[in-house]
Coordinates of C-alpha atoms in Angstrom, one line a residue:
X673 CA 56.1 55.7 -54.4
X674 CA 56.9 54.9 -51.0
X675 CA 55.4 51.7 -49.4
X676 CA 51.7 52.0 -48.5
X677 CA 51.1 53.1 -44.8
X678 CA 49.2 50.2 -43.0
X679 CA 46.8 51.2 -40.5
X680 CA 45.1 49.3 -37.6
X681 CA 42.0 51.0 -36.3
X682 CA 40.7 50.0 -32.8
X683 CA 37.3 50.8 -32.2
X684 CA 34.3 51.1 -35.0
X685 CA 31.9 53.2 -33.6
X686 CA 30.7 56.1 -35.1
X687 CA 34.1 57.5 -35.5
X688 CA 35.9 54.5 -36.1
X689 CA 33.5 53.4 -39.1
X690 CA 33.6 56.9 -40.5
X691 CA 37.5 57.0 -40.5
X692 CA 37.5 53.6 -42.3
X693 CA 35.0 54.9 -44.9
X694 CA 36.4 57.6 -45.8
X695 CA 39.8 56.1 -46.1
X696 CA 38.2 54.0 -48.3
X697 CA 36.2 56.8 -50.4
X698 CA 39.3 59.2 -50.8
X699 CA 42.0 56.7 -51.2
X700 CA 43.1 58.2 -54.7
X701 CA 43.1 61.8 -53.4
X702 CA 44.8 60.6 -50.3
X703 CA 47.5 59.0 -52.3
X704 CA 48.2 61.9 -54.2
X705 CA 48.6 64.2 -51.3
X706 CA 50.5 61.7 -49.1
X707 CA 52.8 60.4 -51.8
X708 CA 51.8 56.5 -50.6
X709 CA 48.4 54.4 -50.1
X710 CA 47.1 54.4 -47.2
X711 CA 45.3 51.4 -46.2
X712 CA 43.2 49.8 -43.4
X713 CA 44.9 46.3 -42.7
X714 CA 43.7 45.6 -39.3
X715 CA 40.6 46.1 -37.0
X716 CA 39.4 45.8 -33.6
X717 CA 35.9 46.3 -32.1
X718 CA 33.6 44.1 -29.5
X719 CA 31.4 42.8 -32.5
X720 CA 32.7 41.3 -35.5
X721 CA 29.5 40.8 -36.9
X722 CA 28.1 44.3 -36.8
X723 CA 27.3 45.8 -40.0
X724 CA 29.1 49.3 -39.9
X725 CA 28.3 50.3 -43.7
X726 CA 31.8 50.1 -45.0
X727 CA 33.5 46.8 -46.4
X728 CA 36.4 45.6 -43.9
X729 CA 36.9 42.3 -45.5
X730 CA 40.3 43.1 -46.4
X731 CA 41.4 43.9 -42.8
X732 CA 42.4 41.2 -40.3
X733 CA 39.8 41.2 -37.2
X734 CA 41.9 41.4 -33.4
X735 CA 39.3 40.9 -30.6
X736 CA 41.9 42.1 -28.5
X737 CA 43.1 45.7 -29.5
X738 CA 46.3 45.1 -27.4
X739 CA 47.0 42.4 -29.8
X740 CA 46.7 44.8 -32.6
X741 CA 48.7 47.6 -31.2
X742 CA 51.5 44.8 -31.0
X743 CA 51.3 43.5 -34.4
X744 CA 54.1 44.0 -37.0
X745 CA 51.7 44.4 -39.8
X746 CA 50.6 47.9 -39.1
X747 CA 52.3 50.9 -39.0
X748 CA 49.9 53.6 -37.4
X749 CA 47.5 52.4 -34.3
X750 CA 44.4 54.5 -34.0
X751 CA 42.5 54.3 -30.9
X752 CA 38.8 55.2 -30.8
X753 CA 38.1 53.3 -28.0
X754 CA 37.6 56.0 -25.5
X755 CA 38.0 55.8 -21.8
X756 CA 41.0 57.1 -19.6
X757 CA 42.3 53.4 -18.2
X758 CA 41.5 49.5 -19.9
X759 CA 41.6 49.0 -23.0
X760 CA 42.4 52.4 -24.5
X761 CA 45.5 53.1 -22.0
X762 CA 46.6 49.1 -22.6
X763 CA 46.5 49.6 -26.2
X764 CA 48.3 52.9 -26.7
X765 CA 50.9 52.1 -24.5
X766 CA 51.5 48.7 -26.0
X767 CA 51.6 50.3 -29.3
X768 CA 54.1 53.0 -28.4
X769 CA 56.5 50.4 -26.8
X770 CA 56.1 48.4 -29.8
X771 CA 57.2 51.6 -32.3
X772 CA 54.0 52.0 -33.7
X773 CA 52.8 55.5 -34.4
X774 CA 49.4 56.6 -32.3
X775 CA 46.2 58.3 -33.3
X776 CA 43.9 58.9 -30.9
X777 CA 40.5 61.3 -30.3
X778 CA 40.6 60.5 -26.5
X779 CA 40.9 63.4 -24.4
X780 CA 40.4 61.5 -21.2
X781 CA 43.4 59.3 -21.7
X782 CA 45.7 62.3 -22.8
X783 CA 44.3 64.5 -19.5
X784 CA 45.1 61.6 -17.4
X785 CA 48.0 60.2 -18.7
X786 CA 49.3 61.9 -21.7
X787 CA 52.8 63.0 -20.6
X788 CA 53.6 59.6 -19.7
X789 CA 52.7 58.7 -23.1
X790 CA 54.5 61.4 -24.7
X791 CA 57.7 60.6 -23.0
X792 CA 57.4 57.0 -24.6
X793 CA 56.7 58.4 -28.2
X794 CA 59.5 60.4 -28.1
X795 CA 61.9 58.2 -26.5
X796 CA 61.0 55.8 -29.4
X797 CA 61.1 58.7 -31.8
X798 CA 57.6 58.2 -33.3
X799 CA 54.5 60.3 -33.3
X800 CA 51.6 60.6 -30.9
X801 CA 48.7 62.7 -32.7
X802 CA 45.6 63.6 -31.2
X803 CA 43.8 66.6 -33.2
X804 CA 40.6 64.8 -32.8
X805 CA 40.7 64.8 -28.7
X806 CA 40.1 68.6 -28.7
X807 CA 37.1 70.6 -30.7
X808 CA 36.5 67.7 -33.3
X809 CA 37.4 69.0 -36.6
X810 CA 39.2 72.2 -35.5
X811 CA 42.9 72.0 -36.1
X812 CA 43.5 73.9 -32.8
X813 CA 46.3 71.4 -32.0
X814 CA 48.2 71.7 -35.2
X815 CA 47.8 75.2 -35.2
X816 CA 49.0 75.8 -31.3
X817 CA 52.0 73.0 -31.8
X818 CA 53.3 73.9 -34.9
X819 CA 52.0 77.2 -36.8
X820 CA 52.7 79.6 -33.5
X821 CA 56.4 79.1 -33.6
X822 CA 57.8 82.2 -31.3
X823 CA 54.6 83.5 -29.7
X824 CA 54.1 83.5 -26.1
X825 CA 50.2 82.8 -25.2
X826 CA 49.0 84.7 -22.2
X827 CA 45.2 83.0 -22.5
X828 CA 43.2 80.2 -24.0
X829 CA 39.8 80.1 -23.9
X830 CA 36.5 78.6 -26.0
X831 CA 33.4 76.5 -26.2
X832 CA 34.7 73.4 -26.1
X833 CA 31.9 71.1 -25.6
X834 CA 28.6 71.0 -28.4
X835 CA 26.3 69.7 -26.3
X836 CA 26.3 72.5 -23.3
X837 CA 26.4 75.2 -26.1
X838 CA 23.2 73.6 -28.3
X839 CA 21.4 73.6 -24.8
X840 CA 22.6 77.0 -24.0
X841 CA 21.7 78.3 -27.4
X842 CA 18.3 76.8 -27.7
X843 CA 17.0 78.1 -23.9
X844 CA 18.0 81.3 -25.3
X845 CA 16.3 81.0 -28.8
X846 CA 13.2 79.3 -27.9
X847 CA 12.6 80.5 -24.3
X848 CA 13.0 76.5 -23.4
X849 CA 14.0 75.3 -19.7
X850 CA 17.3 73.4 -19.3
X851 CA 15.2 70.2 -18.8
X852 CA 13.7 70.3 -22.2
X853 CA 16.8 71.6 -24.1
X854 CA 18.8 68.5 -22.8
X855 CA 15.8 65.9 -23.7
X856 CA 15.6 67.1 -27.2
X857 CA 19.6 67.0 -27.2
X858 CA 19.4 63.4 -26.2
X859 CA 16.9 62.8 -28.7
X860 CA 18.8 64.3 -31.8
X861 CA 21.7 62.4 -30.3
X862 CA 24.1 65.4 -29.1
X863 CA 23.8 64.3 -25.7
X864 CA 24.5 60.6 -24.1
X865 CA 21.7 58.9 -21.9
X866 CA 23.7 59.7 -19.2
X867 CA 24.7 63.5 -19.9
X868 CA 26.5 64.4 -16.8
X869 CA 30.3 64.2 -18.1
X870 CA 29.0 66.7 -20.7
X871 CA 26.6 69.2 -18.9
X872 CA 28.8 69.3 -15.5
X873 CA 31.6 70.5 -17.5
X874 CA 34.4 67.2 -17.2
X875 CA 34.6 67.1 -20.9
X876 CA 35.6 70.7 -21.3
X877 CA 38.0 70.1 -18.8
X878 CA 39.7 67.4 -20.1
X879 CA 40.1 69.4 -23.5
X880 CA 41.1 72.4 -21.3
X881 CA 43.9 70.6 -19.6
X882 CA 45.4 69.3 -23.0
X883 CA 45.3 73.0 -24.3
X884 CA 46.9 74.5 -21.4
X885 CA 50.2 72.1 -21.2
X886 CA 50.3 73.2 -25.3
X887 CA 49.7 76.9 -24.2
X888 CA 52.3 77.1 -21.4
X889 CA 54.3 74.3 -21.6
X890 CA 53.3 72.9 -18.3
X891 CA 52.3 69.4 -17.1
X892 CA 48.8 68.3 -17.8
X893 CA 46.8 69.1 -14.5
X894 CA 43.3 68.0 -14.8
X895 CA 42.7 67.8 -11.3
X896 CA 43.7 71.8 -10.8
X897 CA 40.6 73.0 -12.9
X898 CA 37.8 75.0 -11.0
X899 CA 34.7 73.0 -12.2
X900 CA 31.2 74.2 -12.7
X901 CA 28.5 72.7 -15.2
X902 CA 25.1 74.5 -16.6
X903 CA 22.7 72.4 -14.9
X904 CA 21.8 75.3 -12.4
X905 CA 20.8 77.7 -15.7
X906 CA 17.6 78.9 -15.6
X907 CA 15.4 80.9 -18.1
X908 CA 16.0 83.6 -15.5
X909 CA 19.8 83.8 -15.8
X910 CA 19.1 83.7 -19.6
X911 CA 16.4 86.8 -19.6
X912 CA 18.9 88.7 -17.4
X913 CA 21.9 88.3 -19.2
X914 CA 20.1 89.5 -22.3
X915 CA 18.7 92.4 -20.8
X916 CA 22.3 93.4 -19.5
X917 CA 23.9 93.3 -23.0
X918 CA 25.2 89.5 -22.3
X919 CA 24.8 86.0 -23.6
X920 CA 25.3 82.7 -21.4
X921 CA 28.0 80.1 -22.6
X922 CA 30.1 77.6 -20.7
X923 CA 33.8 78.3 -21.4
X924 CA 37.1 76.5 -20.7
X925 CA 39.6 79.6 -19.8
X926 CA 43.4 78.9 -19.0
X927 CA 45.5 82.0 -18.4
X928 CA 49.2 82.8 -17.3
X929 CA 49.3 85.1 -14.2
X930 CA 52.3 86.1 -12.2
X931 CA 51.7 83.5 -9.5
X932 CA 51.1 80.5 -12.0
X933 CA 48.3 79.1 -14.0
X934 CA 44.6 79.5 -13.8
X935 CA 42.2 76.9 -15.0
X936 CA 38.7 77.0 -15.1
X937 CA 35.4 75.6 -16.6
X938 CA 32.0 77.5 -15.9
X939 CA 29.0 79.4 -17.2
X940 CA 30.3 82.9 -18.3
X941 CA 28.6 85.9 -19.5
X942 CA 30.2 87.1 -22.6
X943 CA 29.2 90.2 -24.2
X944 CA 26.5 89.7 -27.1
X945 CA 28.6 91.6 -29.9
X946 CA 31.7 89.5 -28.8
X947 CA 32.8 86.9 -31.6
X948 CA 32.5 84.1 -29.1
X949 CA 29.1 85.0 -28.3
X950 CA 28.2 84.3 -32.1
X951 CA 29.1 80.4 -31.7
X952 CA 25.9 78.8 -31.9
X953 CA 24.6 75.6 -31.3
X954 CA 26.8 72.1 -31.4
X955 CA 29.6 74.5 -32.7
X956 CA 32.9 74.6 -30.8
X957 CA 35.5 78.0 -30.6
X958 CA 38.9 78.4 -29.3
X959 CA 40.5 81.7 -28.8
X960 CA 44.2 82.2 -28.3
X961 CA 45.9 85.3 -27.3
X962 CA 49.6 85.8 -27.8
X963 CA 52.1 88.7 -27.9
X964 CA 52.7 88.4 -31.6
X965 CA 49.7 87.4 -33.3
X966 CA 47.1 89.0 -30.8
X967 CA 44.0 87.1 -30.6
X968 CA 43.3 84.2 -33.1
X969 CA 39.7 82.5 -33.2
X970 CA 39.3 79.2 -34.5
X971 CA 35.6 77.9 -35.0
X972 CA 33.8 75.0 -36.8
X973 CA 32.0 71.4 -35.6
X974 CA 33.2 70.3 -32.6
X975 CA 32.0 66.5 -32.6
X976 CA 30.2 64.0 -34.7
X977 CA 31.4 61.1 -36.7
X978 CA 32.3 63.3 -39.9
X979 CA 34.1 66.4 -37.9
X980 CA 36.0 63.8 -35.9
X981 CA 37.0 61.3 -38.2
X982 CA 38.1 64.4 -40.6
X983 CA 41.0 65.3 -37.8
X984 CA 41.7 61.7 -37.3
X985 CA 42.5 61.3 -41.0
X986 CA 44.6 64.6 -41.0
X987 CA 46.5 63.0 -38.3
X988 CA 46.9 59.7 -40.3
X989 CA 47.9 61.9 -43.4
X990 CA 50.8 63.9 -41.7
X991 CA 52.7 60.5 -40.8
X992 CA 51.9 59.0 -44.1
X993 CA 53.9 62.6 -45.2
X994 CA 56.6 61.8 -43.0
X995 CA 60.0 59.7 -44.0
X996 CA 62.1 57.5 -42.0
X997 CA 64.7 59.4 -40.3
X998 CA 62.6 62.7 -40.0
X999 CA 63.1 64.2 -36.4
X1000 CA 59.4 64.8 -35.3
X1001 CA 58.5 67.5 -32.8
X1002 CA 57.6 67.1 -29.3
X1003 CA 53.9 65.9 -28.3
X1004 CA 53.1 68.6 -26.5
X1005 CA 55.0 71.2 -28.0
X1006 CA 58.3 70.9 -26.1
X1007 CA 59.8 67.6 -25.1
X1008 CA 57.6 65.7 -22.4
X1009 CA 60.7 65.8 -19.9
X1010 CA 61.0 69.5 -20.1
X1011 CA 57.5 70.3 -19.3
X1012 CA 57.1 72.7 -16.3
X1013 CA 55.5 71.4 -13.1
X1014 CA 52.0 72.7 -13.2
X1015 CA 51.7 75.7 -10.8
X1016 CA 48.3 76.7 -9.8
X1017 CA 47.8 80.6 -9.6
X1018 CA 46.8 82.2 -6.3
X1019 CA 43.3 83.9 -6.1
X1020 CA 43.0 87.1 -7.8
X1021 CA 40.9 89.9 -8.9
X1022 CA 38.5 88.9 -11.8
X1023 CA 38.6 91.7 -14.4
X1024 CA 35.2 91.0 -15.8
X1025 CA 33.1 91.2 -12.6
X1026 CA 30.2 88.9 -11.7
X1027 CA 26.4 88.7 -12.0
X1028 CA 24.9 87.6 -8.8
X1029 CA 21.0 86.9 -9.1
X1030 CA 18.9 86.7 -5.8
X1031 CA 15.2 85.8 -5.2
X1032 CA 14.5 87.3 -1.8
X1033 CA 11.2 87.9 0.3
X1034 CA 9.5 91.3 -0.1
X1035 CA 10.2 92.7 3.3
X1036 CA 11.8 95.7 4.9
X1037 CA 15.7 95.5 5.5
X1038 CA 16.3 92.9 2.8
X1039 CA 17.8 95.3 0.4
X1040 CA 20.0 97.0 3.0
X1041 CA 21.2 93.6 4.3
X1042 CA 22.3 92.6 0.9
X1043 CA 24.2 96.2 0.1
X1044 CA 25.7 95.8 3.8
X1045 CA 27.4 92.1 2.9
X1046 CA 28.9 93.7 -0.3
X1047 CA 30.3 96.4 1.5
X1048 CA 31.8 94.4 4.2
X1049 CA 33.3 92.3 1.4
X1050 CA 34.4 95.5 -0.6
X1051 CA 32.4 94.7 -3.5
X1052 CA 31.8 97.8 -5.7
X1053 CA 28.7 97.1 -7.7
X1054 CA 28.4 98.6 -11.3
X1055 CA 24.7 98.0 -11.4
X1056 CA 21.7 96.5 -9.3
X1057 CA 18.0 96.0 -10.4
X1058 CA 15.1 94.6 -8.7
X1059 CA 11.6 93.5 -9.8
X1060 CA 9.0 91.4 -8.8
X1061 CA 9.5 87.7 -9.1
X1062 CA 7.1 86.0 -11.7
X1063 CA 6.0 83.2 -9.6
X1064 CA 5.2 84.9 -6.6
X1065 CA 5.2 88.9 -7.5
X1066 CA 3.4 89.9 -4.4
X1067 CA 5.7 88.3 -1.8
X1068 CA 9.2 87.8 -3.5
X1069 CA 11.7 90.2 -5.5
X1070 CA 14.2 89.3 -8.0
X1071 CA 17.5 91.3 -7.2
X1072 CA 20.3 91.3 -10.0
X1073 CA 23.7 92.5 -9.0
X1074 CA 26.6 93.3 -11.6
X1075 CA 30.0 93.9 -9.5
X1076 CA 33.3 95.5 -10.8
X1077 CA 36.3 93.7 -10.5
X1078 CA 36.9 91.6 -7.5
X1079 CA 37.8 88.3 -6.2
X1080 CA 36.0 85.0 -6.4
X1081 CA 36.5 84.6 -2.7
X1082 CA 35.1 87.9 -1.9
X1083 CA 32.0 87.2 -3.8
X1084 CA 31.5 83.5 -2.4
X1085 CA 31.8 85.4 1.2
X1086 CA 29.4 87.8 0.6
X1087 CA 26.8 85.4 -1.0
X1088 CA 27.1 83.0 2.2
X1089 CA 26.4 86.2 4.2
X1090 CA 23.4 87.1 2.3
X1091 CA 22.3 83.2 2.7
X1092 CA 23.1 83.1 6.4
X1093 CA 21.0 86.2 6.8
X1094 CA 18.0 84.1 5.8
X1095 CA 16.5 86.3 3.1
X1096 CA 16.6 84.0 0.1
X1097 CA 14.0 82.3 -1.0
X1098 CA 15.9 80.0 -3.6
X1099 CA 19.6 79.4 -3.9
X1100 CA 21.6 82.0 -5.1
X1101 CA 23.1 82.3 -8.6
X1102 CA 26.6 83.4 -9.2
X1103 CA 28.0 83.8 -12.8
X1104 CA 31.5 85.1 -14.0
X1105 CA 31.3 87.6 -16.6
X1106 CA 34.5 87.4 -19.3
X1107 CA 36.5 89.9 -21.3
X1108 CA 36.2 88.0 -24.5
X1109 CA 36.8 89.3 -28.2

């Protein structure tokens, strides 16, 4: 049997402790699968005295994760610290430069510095594995990087944040407000005390930028993503979507066009009959559209200690199975130096159209003014519905428009014109309608 694979873990929070525990509990099974033992030989965290529910007495303690990363007594450095800079970046860089394989769950780090880190790994002939960084326990990275050879990807999209999906699911199922659902998500541990990173779409954007690079062979471009969160979604939107045969999901979407690559994160209406609409609660799902395979949908637990730990351990096991002299595949599907510069696509017609909700004063000329603004911007309407506003039925109306294919720019110009006309009571709501399998 080959020598044991020695693992150093930096970060012993929920995920790190779960990784250490599962490696101990499943030691015999992993040895059978990998052909060698996997042992945790060193660890690093902020507090050495904290009880993490796992026996780490046999592991050497390091106060500084960079020192751990450089230690000659480990073969694999597992980074579970988090954050795109600071200790996470310094320790991963140190490990790669020292010739250590790296496993990380850090989407923020990869989104910002992934290409640079991939270049170091490929130059040293070592592995940088990151399955847990996108969609938790769903093996989407391995699928795209290894199992889809020969396929040309045209679009990748999905539900990439369990917190947002949980909130939207509860809002629809129980008629609760966004604020009430968020508080409950925080109570249950699905949302952080400061949930901004999740609910405003940043977490989804980081994951999408990594998937985009894998899908299209481009450099990671986290700053070239249209970004909109779910904090402005109301029960009025949820009810209107249901009446029209849609369900609201926060989607990350990346697709290839004739002018470049389009990346966007925003609330989206998807047909209730579509598969992606059936993904509820904290579950994640990723759909990949290709020329050979067609559409593939991967769904499963997207977060949590066990789901993320499962992906981390899968990455460690892959390293354990590799042997000296084996030529590892590139980190992002093609060598880092051959990744294309990211070219942002020009604004184009959105195939699914738009949902527009307006709360207006109930007075003569309002409906005609709205229709005029749509016509001025050459927006064709699929349907238009108006009814009394629940809060002030005597003086206000709710107008719901569903457009045919049109551009984002045209919709924004039309809405800006309606706002300028002075007929609105509240801020208008605009939600894309997405073609979804």
